[in-house]
Amino acid sequence: MALTPDPRPGGPTATRYALLPLRLFLGVTFLYAGLDKYLDAGPFSAFSREHSLALLEFSHESTPVPWLVDLAADHPTLVGHGAGLTEILVGLCVLTGLLTRGAAVLGALLTFLMWLTVSWSTSPYYFGADLPYLFGFITLALTGSGPYALDAHLAHREHRRGSLIFG
């Protein structure tokens, strides 16, 4: 039986590295977004608190989950820190490829909540910034990290250690 050439442009090499740009984009973007919350006015500042409350007040009328917006508005400092720290954690994990699937699920949850609360009223829906992030994180959650990832390095190391013990 003869092997047929790979019909994909770039062949298996391109496919192997296909997730790397997505991982780099999501990781850098979320790391930057989280750090920006602390370096530019931060969750403790009056500006950030007032800005967050104004954004939540604006989105309260159009969200399908007003109770969630009310809960966030009652605890703006906690929500600010939670969002900032989650973005930093997700960004670092996705960027380095460490615990990528778990970080991607967390990133998807955060962007889903942002979509439901803040950008739900964006019309048409495809102008909303949160949906591409949501589906990017879902893709990483389903596929894993791909190459140049600490996940793969740790799995290889564990496999090698198991081979030495039981081999």
PDB file of C-alpha atoms in Angstrom, residues 3-163:
ATOM      1  CA  LEU A   3       1.407   6.350   1.143  1.00  0.00           C
ATOM      2  CA  THR A   4      -0.364   9.347  -0.356  1.00  0.00           C
ATOM      3  CA  PRO A   5       1.187  12.777   0.123  1.00  0.00           C
ATOM      4  CA  ASP A   6      -0.327  15.019   2.760  1.00  0.00           C
ATOM      5  CA  PRO A   7      -2.792  17.361   0.941  1.00  0.00           C
ATOM      6  CA  ARG A   8      -2.595  20.084   3.599  1.00  0.00           C
ATOM      7  CA  PRO A   9      -0.494  23.152   2.743  1.00  0.00           C
ATOM      8  CA  GLY A  10       2.738  22.791   4.666  1.00  0.00           C
ATOM      9  CA  GLY A  11       1.884  19.179   5.479  1.00  0.00           C
ATOM     10  CA  PRO A  12       2.060  17.723   8.962  1.00  0.00           C
ATOM     11  CA  THR A  13       4.614  20.307  10.133  1.00  0.00           C
ATOM     12  CA  ALA A  14       2.206  23.201   9.610  1.00  0.00           C
ATOM     13  CA  THR A  15      -0.551  21.268  11.343  1.00  0.00           C
ATOM     14  CA  ARG A  16       1.705  20.531  14.315  1.00  0.00           C
ATOM     15  CA  TYR A  17       2.386  24.242  14.867  1.00  0.00           C
ATOM     16  CA  ALA A  18      -1.105  25.512  14.021  1.00  0.00           C
ATOM     17  CA  LEU A  19      -2.080  26.214  17.643  1.00  0.00           C
ATOM     18  CA  LEU A  20       1.079  28.110  18.514  1.00  0.00           C
ATOM     19  CA  PRO A  21      -0.094  31.515  17.146  1.00  0.00           C
ATOM     20  CA  LEU A  22      -3.412  31.143  19.000  1.00  0.00           C
ATOM     21  CA  ARG A  23      -1.644  30.239  22.227  1.00  0.00           C
ATOM     22  CA  LEU A  24       0.789  33.141  21.906  1.00  0.00           C
ATOM     23  CA  PHE A  25      -1.966  35.635  21.091  1.00  0.00           C
ATOM     24  CA  LEU A  26      -4.267  34.585  23.928  1.00  0.00           C
ATOM     25  CA  GLY A  27      -1.419  34.263  26.422  1.00  0.00           C
ATOM     26  CA  VAL A  28       0.155  37.650  25.686  1.00  0.00           C
ATOM     27  CA  THR A  29      -3.220  39.399  25.478  1.00  0.00           C
ATOM     28  CA  PHE A  30      -4.537  38.035  28.772  1.00  0.00           C
ATOM     29  CA  LEU A  31      -1.241  38.561  30.583  1.00  0.00           C
ATOM     30  CA  TYR A  32      -1.173  42.158  29.350  1.00  0.00           C
ATOM     31  CA  ALA A  33      -4.838  42.732  30.263  1.00  0.00           C
ATOM     32  CA  GLY A  34      -4.285  41.426  33.783  1.00  0.00           C
ATOM     33  CA  LEU A  35      -1.090  43.400  34.358  1.00  0.00           C
ATOM     34  CA  ASP A  36      -2.710  46.509  32.906  1.00  0.00           C
ATOM     35  CA  LYS A  37      -5.367  46.367  35.602  1.00  0.00           C
ATOM     36  CA  TYR A  38      -2.642  46.754  38.221  1.00  0.00           C
ATOM     37  CA  LEU A  39      -0.234  49.042  36.406  1.00  0.00           C
ATOM     38  CA  ASP A  40      -2.774  51.477  34.962  1.00  0.00           C
ATOM     39  CA  ALA A  41      -4.968  52.797  37.779  1.00  0.00           C
ATOM     40  CA  GLY A  42      -5.387  49.341  39.381  1.00  0.00           C
ATOM     41  CA  PRO A  43      -8.472  47.840  41.019  1.00  0.00           C
ATOM     42  CA  PHE A  44      -7.921  49.890  44.180  1.00  0.00           C
ATOM     43  CA  SER A  45      -7.982  53.264  42.468  1.00  0.00           C
ATOM     44  CA  ALA A  46     -11.051  55.473  42.506  1.00  0.00           C
ATOM     45  CA  PHE A  47     -10.972  55.722  38.716  1.00  0.00           C
ATOM     46  CA  SER A  48     -10.997  51.975  38.228  1.00  0.00           C
ATOM     47  CA  ARG A  49     -13.748  51.463  40.798  1.00  0.00           C
ATOM     48  CA  GLU A  50     -15.913  54.214  39.292  1.00  0.00           C
ATOM     49  CA  HIS A  51     -15.216  53.022  35.757  1.00  0.00           C
ATOM     50  CA  SER A  52     -16.160  49.447  36.689  1.00  0.00           C
ATOM     51  CA  LEU A  53     -19.359  50.564  38.402  1.00  0.00           C
ATOM     52  CA  ALA A  54     -20.335  52.740  35.405  1.00  0.00           C
ATOM     53  CA  LEU A  55     -19.704  49.850  33.024  1.00  0.00           C
ATOM     54  CA  LEU A  56     -21.782  47.490  35.164  1.00  0.00           C
ATOM     55  CA  GLU A  57     -24.577  50.041  35.498  1.00  0.00           C
ATOM     56  CA  PHE A  58     -24.628  50.516  31.725  1.00  0.00           C
ATOM     57  CA  SER A  59     -24.741  46.784  31.051  1.00  0.00           C
ATOM     58  CA  HIS A  60     -27.398  46.061  33.709  1.00  0.00           C
ATOM     59  CA  GLU A  61     -30.279  47.001  31.423  1.00  0.00           C
ATOM     60  CA  SER A  62     -29.361  44.704  28.546  1.00  0.00           C
ATOM     61  CA  THR A  63     -27.761  41.670  30.182  1.00  0.00           C
ATOM     62  CA  PRO A  64     -29.601  38.344  30.350  1.00  0.00           C
ATOM     63  CA  VAL A  65     -28.156  37.887  33.872  1.00  0.00           C
ATOM     64  CA  PRO A  66     -28.872  41.128  35.786  1.00  0.00           C
ATOM     65  CA  TRP A  67     -28.424  39.322  39.102  1.00  0.00           C
ATOM     66  CA  LEU A  68     -24.801  38.629  38.149  1.00  0.00           C
ATOM     67  CA  VAL A  69     -24.222  42.291  37.304  1.00  0.00           C
ATOM     68  CA  ASP A  70     -25.777  43.267  40.655  1.00  0.00           C
ATOM     69  CA  LEU A  71     -23.489  40.829  42.462  1.00  0.00           C
ATOM     70  CA  ALA A  72     -20.435  42.261  40.678  1.00  0.00           C
ATOM     71  CA  ALA A  73     -21.564  45.836  41.403  1.00  0.00           C
ATOM     72  CA  ASP A  74     -21.870  44.999  45.111  1.00  0.00           C
ATOM     73  CA  HIS A  75     -18.214  43.828  45.163  1.00  0.00           C
ATOM     74  CA  PRO A  76     -16.301  45.871  42.549  1.00  0.00           C
ATOM     75  CA  THR A  77     -12.897  45.572  44.248  1.00  0.00           C
ATOM     76  CA  LEU A  78     -13.192  41.794  44.551  1.00  0.00           C
ATOM     77  CA  VAL A  79     -14.359  41.531  40.938  1.00  0.00           C
ATOM     78  CA  GLY A  80     -11.502  43.781  39.776  1.00  0.00           C
ATOM     79  CA  HIS A  81      -8.892  41.709  41.595  1.00  0.00           C
ATOM     80  CA  GLY A  82     -10.512  38.441  40.557  1.00  0.00           C
ATOM     81  CA  ALA A  83     -10.558  39.426  36.895  1.00  0.00           C
ATOM     82  CA  GLY A  84      -7.019  40.825  36.975  1.00  0.00           C
ATOM     83  CA  LEU A  85      -5.452  37.867  38.758  1.00  0.00           C
ATOM     84  CA  THR A  86      -7.378  35.376  36.625  1.00  0.00           C
ATOM     85  CA  GLU A  87      -6.184  37.098  33.447  1.00  0.00           C
ATOM     86  CA  ILE A  88      -2.578  37.017  34.673  1.00  0.00           C
ATOM     87  CA  LEU A  89      -2.809  33.338  35.644  1.00  0.00           C
ATOM     88  CA  VAL A  90      -4.537  32.318  32.408  1.00  0.00           C
ATOM     89  CA  GLY A  91      -2.121  34.408  30.336  1.00  0.00           C
ATOM     90  CA  LEU A  92       0.982  32.897  31.950  1.00  0.00           C
ATOM     91  CA  CYS A  93      -0.309  29.330  31.743  1.00  0.00           C
ATOM     92  CA  VAL A  94      -1.448  29.583  28.124  1.00  0.00           C
ATOM     93  CA  LEU A  95       1.706  31.430  27.067  1.00  0.00           C
ATOM     94  CA  THR A  96       4.031  28.852  28.633  1.00  0.00           C
ATOM     95  CA  GLY A  97       1.797  25.885  27.839  1.00  0.00           C
ATOM     96  CA  LEU A  98       1.514  24.889  31.500  1.00  0.00           C
ATOM     97  CA  LEU A  99      -1.822  23.344  32.497  1.00  0.00           C
ATOM     98  CA  THR A 100      -3.111  24.685  29.201  1.00  0.00           C
ATOM     99  CA  ARG A 101      -6.462  22.921  29.125  1.00  0.00           C
ATOM    100  CA  GLY A 102      -7.399  24.013  32.637  1.00  0.00           C
ATOM    101  CA  ALA A 103      -6.244  27.569  31.978  1.00  0.00           C
ATOM    102  CA  ALA A 104      -8.203  27.602  28.715  1.00  0.00           C
ATOM    103  CA  VAL A 105     -11.370  26.489  30.523  1.00  0.00           C
ATOM    104  CA  LEU A 106     -10.827  29.268  33.070  1.00  0.00           C
ATOM    105  CA  GLY A 107     -10.219  31.790  30.263  1.00  0.00           C
ATOM    106  CA  ALA A 108     -13.339  30.604  28.451  1.00  0.00           C
ATOM    107  CA  LEU A 109     -15.393  30.969  31.638  1.00  0.00           C
ATOM    108  CA  LEU A 110     -14.082  34.492  32.231  1.00  0.00           C
ATOM    109  CA  THR A 111     -14.747  35.601  28.654  1.00  0.00           C
ATOM    110  CA  PHE A 112     -18.188  33.962  28.701  1.00  0.00           C
ATOM    111  CA  LEU A 113     -19.061  35.945  31.838  1.00  0.00           C
ATOM    112  CA  MET A 114     -17.737  39.132  30.230  1.00  0.00           C
ATOM    113  CA  TRP A 115     -19.833  38.433  27.149  1.00  0.00           C
ATOM    114  CA  LEU A 116     -22.982  37.827  29.214  1.00  0.00           C
ATOM    115  CA  THR A 117     -22.522  40.932  31.335  1.00  0.00           C
ATOM    116  CA  VAL A 118     -20.521  43.620  29.533  1.00  0.00           C
ATOM    117  CA  SER A 119     -20.709  42.970  25.798  1.00  0.00           C
ATOM    118  CA  TRP A 120     -24.109  41.269  25.532  1.00  0.00           C
ATOM    119  CA  SER A 121     -25.698  44.403  24.084  1.00  0.00           C
ATOM    120  CA  THR A 122     -23.096  44.801  21.331  1.00  0.00           C
ATOM    121  CA  SER A 123     -24.911  44.817  18.041  1.00  0.00           C
ATOM    122  CA  PRO A 124     -24.350  43.118  15.744  1.00  0.00           C
ATOM    123  CA  TYR A 125     -22.977  40.380  17.989  1.00  0.00           C
ATOM    124  CA  TYR A 126     -19.827  39.872  15.916  1.00  0.00           C
ATOM    125  CA  PHE A 127     -18.562  43.333  16.919  1.00  0.00           C
ATOM    126  CA  GLY A 128     -18.228  42.085  20.491  1.00  0.00           C
ATOM    127  CA  ALA A 129     -14.618  41.456  21.467  1.00  0.00           C
ATOM    128  CA  ASP A 130     -15.299  38.628  23.927  1.00  0.00           C
ATOM    129  CA  LEU A 131     -16.618  35.991  21.514  1.00  0.00           C
ATOM    130  CA  PRO A 132     -13.365  35.429  19.566  1.00  0.00           C
ATOM    131  CA  TYR A 133     -11.509  34.987  22.869  1.00  0.00           C
ATOM    132  CA  LEU A 134     -14.171  32.577  24.081  1.00  0.00           C
ATOM    133  CA  PHE A 135     -13.867  30.365  21.017  1.00  0.00           C
ATOM    134  CA  GLY A 136     -10.076  30.614  21.018  1.00  0.00           C
ATOM    135  CA  PHE A 137     -10.033  29.319  24.588  1.00  0.00           C
ATOM    136  CA  ILE A 138     -12.540  26.592  23.753  1.00  0.00           C
ATOM    137  CA  THR A 139     -10.232  25.483  20.930  1.00  0.00           C
ATOM    138  CA  LEU A 140      -7.263  25.265  23.311  1.00  0.00           C
ATOM    139  CA  ALA A 141      -9.346  23.464  25.922  1.00  0.00           C
ATOM    140  CA  LEU A 142     -10.303  20.826  23.349  1.00  0.00           C
ATOM    141  CA  THR A 143      -6.891  20.396  21.734  1.00  0.00           C
ATOM    142  CA  GLY A 144      -4.339  21.122  24.431  1.00  0.00           C
ATOM    143  CA  SER A 145      -1.209  23.189  24.158  1.00  0.00           C
ATOM    144  CA  GLY A 146       0.598  21.914  21.079  1.00  0.00           C
ATOM    145  CA  PRO A 147       4.377  22.311  20.669  1.00  0.00           C
ATOM    146  CA  TYR A 148       6.763  24.396  22.760  1.00  0.00           C
ATOM    147  CA  ALA A 149       4.743  23.816  25.884  1.00  0.00           C
ATOM    148  CA  LEU A 150       5.671  22.918  29.424  1.00  0.00           C
ATOM    149  CA  ASP A 151       2.787  20.424  29.413  1.00  0.00           C
ATOM    150  CA  ALA A 152       4.522  18.340  26.729  1.00  0.00           C
ATOM    151  CA  HIS A 153       7.887  18.643  28.465  1.00  0.00           C
ATOM    152  CA  LEU A 154       6.458  17.499  31.796  1.00  0.00           C
ATOM    153  CA  ALA A 155       4.524  14.643  30.171  1.00  0.00           C
ATOM    154  CA  HIS A 156       7.664  13.457  28.366  1.00  0.00           C
ATOM    155  CA  ARG A 157       9.656  13.707  31.583  1.00  0.00           C
ATOM    156  CA  GLU A 158       7.003  11.729  33.502  1.00  0.00           C
ATOM    157  CA  HIS A 159       6.862   9.094  30.754  1.00  0.00           C
ATOM    158  CA  ARG A 160      10.638   8.789  30.794  1.00  0.00           C
ATOM    159  CA  ARG A 161      10.663   8.516  34.583  1.00  0.00           C
ATOM    160  CA  GLY A 162       7.996   5.804  34.406  1.00  0.00           C
ATOM    161  CA  SER A 163      10.040   3.929  31.801  1.00  0.00           C
TER     162      SER A 163
END
